[in-house]
XYZ file of N, CA and C in Angstrom:
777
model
N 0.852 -1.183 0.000
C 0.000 0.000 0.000
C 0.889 1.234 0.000
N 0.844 2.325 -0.782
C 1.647 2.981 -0.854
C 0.596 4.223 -0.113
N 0.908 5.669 0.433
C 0.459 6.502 1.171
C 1.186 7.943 1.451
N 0.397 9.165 0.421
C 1.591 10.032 0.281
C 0.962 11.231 1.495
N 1.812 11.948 2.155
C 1.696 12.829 3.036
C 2.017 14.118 2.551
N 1.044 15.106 2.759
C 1.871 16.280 1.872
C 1.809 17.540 2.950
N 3.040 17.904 3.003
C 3.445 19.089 3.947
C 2.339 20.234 4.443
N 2.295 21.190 5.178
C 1.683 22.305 5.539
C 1.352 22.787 4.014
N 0.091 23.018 3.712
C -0.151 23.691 2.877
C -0.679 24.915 2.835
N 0.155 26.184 2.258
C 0.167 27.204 2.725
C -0.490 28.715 1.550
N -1.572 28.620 1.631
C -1.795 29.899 0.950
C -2.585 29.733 -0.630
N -2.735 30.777 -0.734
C -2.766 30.253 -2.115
C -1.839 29.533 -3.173
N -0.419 29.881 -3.100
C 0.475 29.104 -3.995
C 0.829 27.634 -3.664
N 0.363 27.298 -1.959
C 0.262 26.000 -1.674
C -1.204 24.853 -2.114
N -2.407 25.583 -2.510
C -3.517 25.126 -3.342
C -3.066 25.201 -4.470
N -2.466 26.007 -5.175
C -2.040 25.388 -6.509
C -1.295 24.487 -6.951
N -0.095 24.702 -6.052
C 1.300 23.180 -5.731
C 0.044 22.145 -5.710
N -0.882 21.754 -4.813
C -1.821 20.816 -4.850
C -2.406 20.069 -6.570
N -3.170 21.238 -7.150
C -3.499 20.998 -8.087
C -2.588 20.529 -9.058
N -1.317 21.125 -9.162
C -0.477 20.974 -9.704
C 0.481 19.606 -10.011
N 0.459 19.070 -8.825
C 1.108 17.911 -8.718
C 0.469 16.789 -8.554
N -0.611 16.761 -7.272
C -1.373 15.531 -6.910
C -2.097 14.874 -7.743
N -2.241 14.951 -9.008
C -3.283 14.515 -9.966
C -2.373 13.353 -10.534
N -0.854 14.299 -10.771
C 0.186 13.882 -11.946
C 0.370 12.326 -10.760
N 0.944 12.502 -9.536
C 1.671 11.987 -8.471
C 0.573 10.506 -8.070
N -0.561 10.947 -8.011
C -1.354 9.345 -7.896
C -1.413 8.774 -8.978
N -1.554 9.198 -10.429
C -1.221 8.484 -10.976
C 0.308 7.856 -11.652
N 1.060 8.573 -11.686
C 2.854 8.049 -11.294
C 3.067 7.348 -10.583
N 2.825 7.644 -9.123
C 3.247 6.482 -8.284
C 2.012 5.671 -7.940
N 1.032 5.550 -8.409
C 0.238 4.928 -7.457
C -0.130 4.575 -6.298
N -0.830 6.066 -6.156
C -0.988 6.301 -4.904
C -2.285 6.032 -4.156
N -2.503 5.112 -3.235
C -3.671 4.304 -2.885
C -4.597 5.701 -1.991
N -3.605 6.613 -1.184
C -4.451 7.464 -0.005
C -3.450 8.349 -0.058
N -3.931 10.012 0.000
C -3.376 11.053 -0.078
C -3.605 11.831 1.018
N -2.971 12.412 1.772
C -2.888 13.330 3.044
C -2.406 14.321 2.990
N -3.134 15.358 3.517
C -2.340 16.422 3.518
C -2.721 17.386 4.868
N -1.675 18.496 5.218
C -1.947 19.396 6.413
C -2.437 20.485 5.864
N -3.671 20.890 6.378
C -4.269 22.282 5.473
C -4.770 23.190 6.428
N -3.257 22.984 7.500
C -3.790 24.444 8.889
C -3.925 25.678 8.404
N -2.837 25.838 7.288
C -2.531 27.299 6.777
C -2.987 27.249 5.367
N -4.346 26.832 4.675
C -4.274 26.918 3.581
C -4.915 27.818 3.310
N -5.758 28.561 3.786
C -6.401 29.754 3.829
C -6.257 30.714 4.480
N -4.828 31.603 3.146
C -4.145 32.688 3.409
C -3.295 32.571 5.061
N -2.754 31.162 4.564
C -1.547 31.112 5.929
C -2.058 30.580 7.252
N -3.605 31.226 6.877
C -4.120 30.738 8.568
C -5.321 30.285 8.801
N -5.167 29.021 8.616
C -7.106 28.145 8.930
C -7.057 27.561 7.564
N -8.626 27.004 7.699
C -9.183 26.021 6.695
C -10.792 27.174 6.654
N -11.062 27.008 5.164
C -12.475 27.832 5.250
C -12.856 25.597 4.430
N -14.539 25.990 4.409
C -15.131 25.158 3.495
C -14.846 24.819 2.351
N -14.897 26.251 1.506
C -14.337 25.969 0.160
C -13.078 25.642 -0.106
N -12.724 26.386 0.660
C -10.471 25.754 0.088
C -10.372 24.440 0.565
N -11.142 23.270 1.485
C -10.781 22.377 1.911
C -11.925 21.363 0.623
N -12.660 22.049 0.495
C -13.757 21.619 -1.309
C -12.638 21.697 -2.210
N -11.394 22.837 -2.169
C -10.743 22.991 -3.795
C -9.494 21.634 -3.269
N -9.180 21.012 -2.321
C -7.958 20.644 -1.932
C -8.759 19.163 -2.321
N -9.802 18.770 -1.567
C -10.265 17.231 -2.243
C -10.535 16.846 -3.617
N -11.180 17.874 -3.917
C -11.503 17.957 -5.448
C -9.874 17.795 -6.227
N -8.668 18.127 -6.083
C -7.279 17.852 -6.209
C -7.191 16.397 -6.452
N -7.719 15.817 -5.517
C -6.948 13.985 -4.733
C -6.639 13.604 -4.243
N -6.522 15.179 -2.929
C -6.545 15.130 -1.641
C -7.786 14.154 -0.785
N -7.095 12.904 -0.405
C -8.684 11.845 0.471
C -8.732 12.353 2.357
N -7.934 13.349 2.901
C -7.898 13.661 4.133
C -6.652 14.710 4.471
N -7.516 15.914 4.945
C -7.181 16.846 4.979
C -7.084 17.011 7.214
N -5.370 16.718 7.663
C -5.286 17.065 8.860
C -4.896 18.472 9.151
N -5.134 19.002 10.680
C -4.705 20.374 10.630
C -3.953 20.302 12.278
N -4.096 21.466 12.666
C -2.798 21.713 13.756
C -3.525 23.007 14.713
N -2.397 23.956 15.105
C -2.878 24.859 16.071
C -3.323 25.784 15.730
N -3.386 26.096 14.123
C -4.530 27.130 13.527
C -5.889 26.723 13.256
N -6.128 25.518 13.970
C -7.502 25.080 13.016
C -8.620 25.794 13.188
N -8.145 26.116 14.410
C -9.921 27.460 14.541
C -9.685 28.782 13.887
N -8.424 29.300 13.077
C -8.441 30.920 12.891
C -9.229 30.958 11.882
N -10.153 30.240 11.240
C -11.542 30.898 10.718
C -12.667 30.069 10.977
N -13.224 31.100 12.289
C -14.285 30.278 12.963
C -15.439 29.664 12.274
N -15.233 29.824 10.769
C -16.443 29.125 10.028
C -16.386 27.510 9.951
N -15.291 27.093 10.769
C -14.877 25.889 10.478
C -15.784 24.803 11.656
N -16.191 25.987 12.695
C -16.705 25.330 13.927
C -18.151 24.880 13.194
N -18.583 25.206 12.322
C -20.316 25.157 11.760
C -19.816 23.884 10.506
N -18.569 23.326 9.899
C -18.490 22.318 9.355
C -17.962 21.432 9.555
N -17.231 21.296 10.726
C -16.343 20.205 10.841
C -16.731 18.869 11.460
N -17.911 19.399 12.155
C -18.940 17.714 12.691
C -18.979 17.124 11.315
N -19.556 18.176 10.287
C -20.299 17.432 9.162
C -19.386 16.858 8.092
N -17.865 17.196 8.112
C -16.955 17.219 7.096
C -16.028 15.676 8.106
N -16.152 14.273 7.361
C -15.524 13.892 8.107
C -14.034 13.431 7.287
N -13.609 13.524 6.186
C -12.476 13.836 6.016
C -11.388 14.939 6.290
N -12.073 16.110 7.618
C -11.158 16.735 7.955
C -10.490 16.278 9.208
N -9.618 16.131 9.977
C -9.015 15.298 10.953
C -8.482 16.459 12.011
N -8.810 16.988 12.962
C -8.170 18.117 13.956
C -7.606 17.364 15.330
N -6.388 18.269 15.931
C -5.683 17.030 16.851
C -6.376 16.840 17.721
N -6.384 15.085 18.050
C -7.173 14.685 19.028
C -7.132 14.857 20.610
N -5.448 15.842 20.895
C -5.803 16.220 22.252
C -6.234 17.250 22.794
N -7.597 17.804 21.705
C -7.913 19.172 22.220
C -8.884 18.356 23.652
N -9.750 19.269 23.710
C -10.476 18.914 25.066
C -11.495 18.015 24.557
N -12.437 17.033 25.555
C -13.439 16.908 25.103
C -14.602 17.742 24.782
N -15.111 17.576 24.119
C -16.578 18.171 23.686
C -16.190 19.298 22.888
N -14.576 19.630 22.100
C -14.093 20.473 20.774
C -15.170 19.369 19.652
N -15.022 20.608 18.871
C -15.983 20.443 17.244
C -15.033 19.464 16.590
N -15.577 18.502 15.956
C -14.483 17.591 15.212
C -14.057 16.393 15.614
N -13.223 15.519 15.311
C -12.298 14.495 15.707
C -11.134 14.755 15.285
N -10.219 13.712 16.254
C -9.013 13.712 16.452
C -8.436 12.463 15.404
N -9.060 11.198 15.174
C -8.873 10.338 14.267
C -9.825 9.842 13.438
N -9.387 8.798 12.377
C -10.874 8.386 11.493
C -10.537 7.349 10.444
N -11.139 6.755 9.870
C -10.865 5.404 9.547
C -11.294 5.736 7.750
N -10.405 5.519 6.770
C -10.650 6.113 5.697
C -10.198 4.866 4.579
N -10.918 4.923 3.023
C -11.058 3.785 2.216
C -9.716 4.201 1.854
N -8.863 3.116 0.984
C -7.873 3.791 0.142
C -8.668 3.236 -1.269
N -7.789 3.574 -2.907
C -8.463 3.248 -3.844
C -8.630 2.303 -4.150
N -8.273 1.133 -3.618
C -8.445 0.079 -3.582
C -9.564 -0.916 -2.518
N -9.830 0.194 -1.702
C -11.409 -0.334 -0.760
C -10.358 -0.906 0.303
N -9.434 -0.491 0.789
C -8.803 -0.809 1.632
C -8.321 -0.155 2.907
N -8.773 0.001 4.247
C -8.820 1.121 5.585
C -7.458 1.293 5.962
N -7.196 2.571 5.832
C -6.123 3.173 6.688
C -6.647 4.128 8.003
N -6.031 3.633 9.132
C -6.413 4.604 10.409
C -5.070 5.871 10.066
N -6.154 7.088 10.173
C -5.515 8.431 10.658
C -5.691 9.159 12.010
N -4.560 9.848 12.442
C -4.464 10.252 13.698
C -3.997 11.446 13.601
N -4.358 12.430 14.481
C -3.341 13.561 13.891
C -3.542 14.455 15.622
N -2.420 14.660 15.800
C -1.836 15.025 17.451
C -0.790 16.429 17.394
N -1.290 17.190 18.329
C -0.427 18.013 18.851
C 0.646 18.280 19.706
N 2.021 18.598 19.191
C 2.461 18.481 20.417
C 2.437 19.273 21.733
N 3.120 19.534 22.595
C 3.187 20.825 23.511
C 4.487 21.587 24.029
N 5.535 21.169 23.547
C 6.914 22.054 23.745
C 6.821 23.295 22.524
N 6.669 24.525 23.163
C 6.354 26.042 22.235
C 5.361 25.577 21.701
N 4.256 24.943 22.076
C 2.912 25.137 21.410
C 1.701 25.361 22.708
N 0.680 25.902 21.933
C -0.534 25.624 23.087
C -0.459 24.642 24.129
N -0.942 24.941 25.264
C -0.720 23.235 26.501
C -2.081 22.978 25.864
N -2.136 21.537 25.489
C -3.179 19.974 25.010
C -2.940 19.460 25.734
N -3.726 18.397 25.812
C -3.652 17.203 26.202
C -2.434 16.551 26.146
N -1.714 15.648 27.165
C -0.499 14.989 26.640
C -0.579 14.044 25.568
N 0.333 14.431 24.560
C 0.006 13.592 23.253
C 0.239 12.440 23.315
N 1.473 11.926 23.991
C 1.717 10.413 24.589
C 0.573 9.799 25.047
N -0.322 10.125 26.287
C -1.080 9.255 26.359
C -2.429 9.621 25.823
N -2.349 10.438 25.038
C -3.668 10.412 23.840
C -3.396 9.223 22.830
N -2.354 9.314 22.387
C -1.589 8.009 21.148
C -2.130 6.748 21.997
N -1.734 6.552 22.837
C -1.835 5.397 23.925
C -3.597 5.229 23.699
N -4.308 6.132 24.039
C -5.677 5.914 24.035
C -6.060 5.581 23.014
N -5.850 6.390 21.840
C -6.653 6.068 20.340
C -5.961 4.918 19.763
N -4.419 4.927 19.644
C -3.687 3.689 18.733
C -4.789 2.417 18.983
N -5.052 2.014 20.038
C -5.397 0.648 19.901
C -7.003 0.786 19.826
N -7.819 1.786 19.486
C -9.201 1.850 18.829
C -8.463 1.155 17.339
N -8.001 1.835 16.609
C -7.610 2.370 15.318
C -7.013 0.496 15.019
N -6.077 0.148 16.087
C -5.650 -0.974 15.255
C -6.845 -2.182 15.759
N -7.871 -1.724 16.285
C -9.039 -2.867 15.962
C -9.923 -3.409 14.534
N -9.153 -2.224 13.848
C -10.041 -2.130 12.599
C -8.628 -2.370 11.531
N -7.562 -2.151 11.626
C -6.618 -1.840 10.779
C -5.365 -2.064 11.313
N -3.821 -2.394 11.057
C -3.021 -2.460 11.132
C -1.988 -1.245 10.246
N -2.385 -0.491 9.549
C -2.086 0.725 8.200
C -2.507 1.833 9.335
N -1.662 2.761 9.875
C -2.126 3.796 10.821
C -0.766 4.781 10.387
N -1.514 6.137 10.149
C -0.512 7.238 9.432
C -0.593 8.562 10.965
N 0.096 8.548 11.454
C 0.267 9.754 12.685
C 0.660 11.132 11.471
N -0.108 11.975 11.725
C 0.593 13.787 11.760
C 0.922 14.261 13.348
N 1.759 14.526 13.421
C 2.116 15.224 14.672
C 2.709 16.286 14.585
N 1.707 17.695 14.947
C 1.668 18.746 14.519
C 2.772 19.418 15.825
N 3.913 19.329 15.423
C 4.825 19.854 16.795
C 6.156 20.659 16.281
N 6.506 21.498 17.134
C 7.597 22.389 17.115
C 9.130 21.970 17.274
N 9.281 21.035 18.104
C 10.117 20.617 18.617
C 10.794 19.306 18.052
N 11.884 19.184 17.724
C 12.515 18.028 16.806
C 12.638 17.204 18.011
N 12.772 17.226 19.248
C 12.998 16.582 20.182
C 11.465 15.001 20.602
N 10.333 16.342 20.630
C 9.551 15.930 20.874
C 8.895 15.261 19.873
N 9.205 15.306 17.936
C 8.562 14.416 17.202
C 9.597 13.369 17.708
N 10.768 13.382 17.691
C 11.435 12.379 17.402
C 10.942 10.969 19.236
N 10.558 12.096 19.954
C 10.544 10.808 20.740
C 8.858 10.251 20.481
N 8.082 10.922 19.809
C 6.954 10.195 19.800
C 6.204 8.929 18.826
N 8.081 9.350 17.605
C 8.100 8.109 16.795
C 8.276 6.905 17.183
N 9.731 7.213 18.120
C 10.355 5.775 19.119
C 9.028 5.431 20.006
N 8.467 6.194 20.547
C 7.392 5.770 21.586
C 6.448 5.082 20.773
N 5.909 4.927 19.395
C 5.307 4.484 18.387
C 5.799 3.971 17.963
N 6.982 3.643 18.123
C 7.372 2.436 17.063
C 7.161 0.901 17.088
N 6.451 0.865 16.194
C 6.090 -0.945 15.940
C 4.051 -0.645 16.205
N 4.024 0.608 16.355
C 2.425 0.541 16.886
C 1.584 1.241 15.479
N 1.955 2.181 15.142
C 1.848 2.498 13.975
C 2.630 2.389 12.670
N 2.165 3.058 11.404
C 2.776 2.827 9.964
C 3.737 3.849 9.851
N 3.196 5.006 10.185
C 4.549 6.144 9.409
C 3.825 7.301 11.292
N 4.943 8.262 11.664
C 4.820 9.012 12.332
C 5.464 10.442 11.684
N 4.256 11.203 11.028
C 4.780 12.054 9.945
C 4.904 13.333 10.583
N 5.842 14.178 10.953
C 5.654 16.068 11.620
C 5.697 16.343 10.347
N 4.403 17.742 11.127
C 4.353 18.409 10.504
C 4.493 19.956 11.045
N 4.477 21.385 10.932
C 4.379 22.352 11.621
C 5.350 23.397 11.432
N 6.812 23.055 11.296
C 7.886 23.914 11.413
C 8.079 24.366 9.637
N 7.641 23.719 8.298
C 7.357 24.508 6.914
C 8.373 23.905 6.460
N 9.590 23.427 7.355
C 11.273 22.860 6.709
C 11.548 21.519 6.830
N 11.578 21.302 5.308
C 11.418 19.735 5.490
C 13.265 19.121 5.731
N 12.862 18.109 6.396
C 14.224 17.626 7.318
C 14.278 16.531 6.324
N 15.886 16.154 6.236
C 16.603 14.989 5.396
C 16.965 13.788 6.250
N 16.009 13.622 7.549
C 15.712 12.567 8.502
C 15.230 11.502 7.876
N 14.232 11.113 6.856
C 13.829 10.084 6.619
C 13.843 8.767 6.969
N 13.046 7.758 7.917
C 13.767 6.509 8.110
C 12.890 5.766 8.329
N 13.006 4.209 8.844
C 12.346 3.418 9.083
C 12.738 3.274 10.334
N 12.483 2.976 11.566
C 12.701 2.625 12.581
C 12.364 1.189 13.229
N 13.590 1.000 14.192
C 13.507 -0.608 14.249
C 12.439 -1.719 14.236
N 11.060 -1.198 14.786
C 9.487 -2.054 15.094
C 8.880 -1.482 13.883
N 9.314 -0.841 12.239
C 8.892 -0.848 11.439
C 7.813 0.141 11.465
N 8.011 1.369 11.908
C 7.246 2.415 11.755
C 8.415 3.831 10.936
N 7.686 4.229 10.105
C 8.287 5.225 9.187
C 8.672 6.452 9.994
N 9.461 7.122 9.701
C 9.392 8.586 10.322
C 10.645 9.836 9.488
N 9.894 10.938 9.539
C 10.171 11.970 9.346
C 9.903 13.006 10.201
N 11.263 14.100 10.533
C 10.798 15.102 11.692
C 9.608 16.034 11.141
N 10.208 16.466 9.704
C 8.519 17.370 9.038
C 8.934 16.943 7.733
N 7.785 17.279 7.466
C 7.317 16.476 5.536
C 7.560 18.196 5.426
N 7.554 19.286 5.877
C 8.053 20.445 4.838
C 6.843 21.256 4.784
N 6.196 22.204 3.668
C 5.654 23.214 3.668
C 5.581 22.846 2.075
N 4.441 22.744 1.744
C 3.840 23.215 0.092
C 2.927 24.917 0.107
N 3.905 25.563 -0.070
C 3.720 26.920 -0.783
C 4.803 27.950 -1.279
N 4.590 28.793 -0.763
C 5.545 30.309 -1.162
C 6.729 29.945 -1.250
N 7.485 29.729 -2.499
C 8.928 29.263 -2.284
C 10.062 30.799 -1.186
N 10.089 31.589 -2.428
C 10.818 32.943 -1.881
C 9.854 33.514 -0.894
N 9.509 32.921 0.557
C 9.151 33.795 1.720
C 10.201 33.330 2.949
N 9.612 33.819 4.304
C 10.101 33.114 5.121
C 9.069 32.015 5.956
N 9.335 31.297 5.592
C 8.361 29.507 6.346
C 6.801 30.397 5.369
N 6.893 31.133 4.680
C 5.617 31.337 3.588
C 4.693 32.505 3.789
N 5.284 33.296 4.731
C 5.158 34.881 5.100
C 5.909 35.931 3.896
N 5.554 36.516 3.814
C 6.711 37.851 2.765
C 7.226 37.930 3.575
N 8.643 38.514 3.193
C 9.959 38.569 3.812
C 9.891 39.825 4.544
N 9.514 40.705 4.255
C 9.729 42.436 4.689
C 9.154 42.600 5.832
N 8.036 42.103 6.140
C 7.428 42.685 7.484
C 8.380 41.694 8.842
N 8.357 40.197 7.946
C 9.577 39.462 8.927
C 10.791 39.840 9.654
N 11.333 40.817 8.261
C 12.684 41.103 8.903
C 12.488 42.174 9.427
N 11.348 43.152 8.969
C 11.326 44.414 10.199
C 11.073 44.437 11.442
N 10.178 43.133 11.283
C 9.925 42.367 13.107
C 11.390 42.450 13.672
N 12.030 41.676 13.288
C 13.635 40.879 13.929
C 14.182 42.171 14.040
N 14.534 43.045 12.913
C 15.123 44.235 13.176
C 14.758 45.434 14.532
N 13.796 45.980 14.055
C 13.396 46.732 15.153
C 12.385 46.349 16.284
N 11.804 44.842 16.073
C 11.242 44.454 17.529
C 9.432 45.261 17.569
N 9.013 45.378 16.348
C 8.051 46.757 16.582
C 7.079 45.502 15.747
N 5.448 45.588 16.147
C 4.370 44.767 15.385
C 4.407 44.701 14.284
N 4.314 43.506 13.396
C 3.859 43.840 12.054
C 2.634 43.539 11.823
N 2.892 43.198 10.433
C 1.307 42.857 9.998
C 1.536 41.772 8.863
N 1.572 40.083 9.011
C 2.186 39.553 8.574
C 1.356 38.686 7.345
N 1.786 38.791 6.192
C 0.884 38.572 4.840
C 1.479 37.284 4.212
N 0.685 36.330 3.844
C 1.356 35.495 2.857
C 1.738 35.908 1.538
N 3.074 35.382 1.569
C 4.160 35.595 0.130
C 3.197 34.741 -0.704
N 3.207 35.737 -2.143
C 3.252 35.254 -3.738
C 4.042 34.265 -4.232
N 3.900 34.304 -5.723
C 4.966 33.727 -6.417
C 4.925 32.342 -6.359
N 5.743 31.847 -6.694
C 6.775 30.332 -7.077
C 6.494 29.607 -6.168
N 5.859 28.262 -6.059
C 5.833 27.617 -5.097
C 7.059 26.534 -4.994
N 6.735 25.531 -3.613
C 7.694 24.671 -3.522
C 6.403 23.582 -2.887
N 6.839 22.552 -3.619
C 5.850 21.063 -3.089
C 6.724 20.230 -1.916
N 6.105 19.852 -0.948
C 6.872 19.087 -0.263
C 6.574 17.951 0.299
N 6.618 16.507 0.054
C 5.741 15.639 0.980
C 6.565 14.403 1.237
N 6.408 13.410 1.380
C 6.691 12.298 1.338
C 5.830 10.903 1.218
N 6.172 9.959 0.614
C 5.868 8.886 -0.113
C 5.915 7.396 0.663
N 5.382 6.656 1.037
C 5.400 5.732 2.277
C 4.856 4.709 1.611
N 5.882 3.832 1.043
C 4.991 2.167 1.033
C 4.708 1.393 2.643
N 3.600 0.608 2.101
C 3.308 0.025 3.763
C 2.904 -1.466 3.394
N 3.424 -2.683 4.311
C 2.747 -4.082 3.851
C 1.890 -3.878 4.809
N 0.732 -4.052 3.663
C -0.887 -4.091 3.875
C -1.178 -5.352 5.201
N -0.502 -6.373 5.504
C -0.903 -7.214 6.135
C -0.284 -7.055 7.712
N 0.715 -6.494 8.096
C 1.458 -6.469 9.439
C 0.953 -4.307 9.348
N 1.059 -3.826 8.919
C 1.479 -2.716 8.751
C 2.809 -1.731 8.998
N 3.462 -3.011 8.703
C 4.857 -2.039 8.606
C 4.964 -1.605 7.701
N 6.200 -0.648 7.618
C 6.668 0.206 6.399
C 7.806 -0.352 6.173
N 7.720 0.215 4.631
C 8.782 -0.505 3.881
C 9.618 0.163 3.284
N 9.116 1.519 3.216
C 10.051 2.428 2.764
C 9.453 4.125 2.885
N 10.019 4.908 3.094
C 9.945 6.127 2.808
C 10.491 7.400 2.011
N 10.307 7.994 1.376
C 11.139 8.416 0.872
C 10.437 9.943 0.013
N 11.179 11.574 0.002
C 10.828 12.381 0.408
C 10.288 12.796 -1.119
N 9.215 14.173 -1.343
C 8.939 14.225 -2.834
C 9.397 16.293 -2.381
N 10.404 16.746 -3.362
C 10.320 18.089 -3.719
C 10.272 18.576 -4.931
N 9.169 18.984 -4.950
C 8.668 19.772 -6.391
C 8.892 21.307 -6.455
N 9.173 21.882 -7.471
C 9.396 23.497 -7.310
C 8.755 23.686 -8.567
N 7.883 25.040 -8.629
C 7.477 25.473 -9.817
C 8.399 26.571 -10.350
């Protein structure tokens, strides 16, 4: 079973990277289930209805998000009803949404998704460790194929929540920081991992902001007003075969596209 993950998608030039590639890319590699992070796809910050309508309509089959998922509160009036959107499961109980969900691939075949926050420089959640602990073994009642996003800041903290997952899930994918890391691996109990799959948008910004108000921040320390960068995109994801029967992984390996 092969299973592609596609980075923070950011803005408008990160919906087009979408269109752009994912059509070509399932059918090239044959790609059974497509994922992607779409915290920032609307203008850097949130998910509206329609941009998460233009991202499936792509070949996008599940759209996870992170610590922007509420900055456009229109999302609280669709997200019961939208169940290919996935928000992290250690918000509180009784948040709008789910945290995981059980999805066909093209072949009529279930992959469990999970998608978790961390908490070193992020919002305090729930501890993501024993949220994983709680949901993993719903998820492998139905399936052995289980894809983690772990929406976290800290290279420290993806990296220990792969080892803490390892052998329990398929791939433990970060996402959050826009820079995709040349970590790639399999780990010993056969779970995939990468620190971040990267950022699909604004090539020339900074992490997909325009540059100018960035550096006037750093420079003089004074508010800006911070806009998503134009232009040239950059695709970023990675590519995960998985044996369908144990759910280990078998390989990983990273995709960068530039327009």
């Amino acid at each position: 079973m092969r299973l592609m993950m596609i980075g923070d998608v950011f803005g408008r030039p990160g919906r087009r990277a979408i269109k752009d590639n994912v059509p070509a890319l399932i059918r090239d590699e044959n790609l059974d289930l497509v994922l992607a992070n779409g915290e920032n796809a609307a203008g850097g910050n949130g998910i509206t209805r329609e941009i998460a309508m233009e991202i499936f309509a792509a070949g996008v089959d599940v759209i996870t998000m992170g610590n922007h998922v509420w900055n456009k509160k229109e999302i609280i009036n669709f997200i019961d009803r939208e169940s290919r959107i996935i928000r992290p499961y250690n918000y509180p109980p009784g948040t709008p949404g789910v945290g995981y969900g059980f999805f066909k691939t093209r072949n009529n075949e279930t992959v469990g998704v999970i998608n978790l926050s961390g908490r070193v420089f992020m919002p305090g959640l729930d501890c993501p460790f024993r949220c994983a602990d709680q949901v993993v073994p719903v998820l492998r009642e139905q399936t052995p194929v289980i894809l983690m996003d772990f929406h976290a800041e800290a290279t420290s903290e993806k990296a220990a929540m792969a080892h803490y997952m390892d052998g329990r899930v398929s791939a433990v994918c970060g996402t959050h920081t826009h820079v995709q890391t040349a970590d790639e691996r399999i780990l010993p109990g056969g779970t995939a991992f990468i620190t971040d799959v990267g950022m699909t948008g604004p090539y020339d910004s900074v992490i997909g902001v325009k540059k100018e108000p960035v550096l006037e921040r750093f420079l003089t320390q004074l508010p800006q007003k911070f806009e998503p960068a134009a232009g040239l995109y950059q695709f970023n994801a990675v590519i995960i075969d998985v044996r369908r029967e144990t759910g280990r992984a078998a390989a990983i390996r990273r995709i960068q596209n530039y327009e």
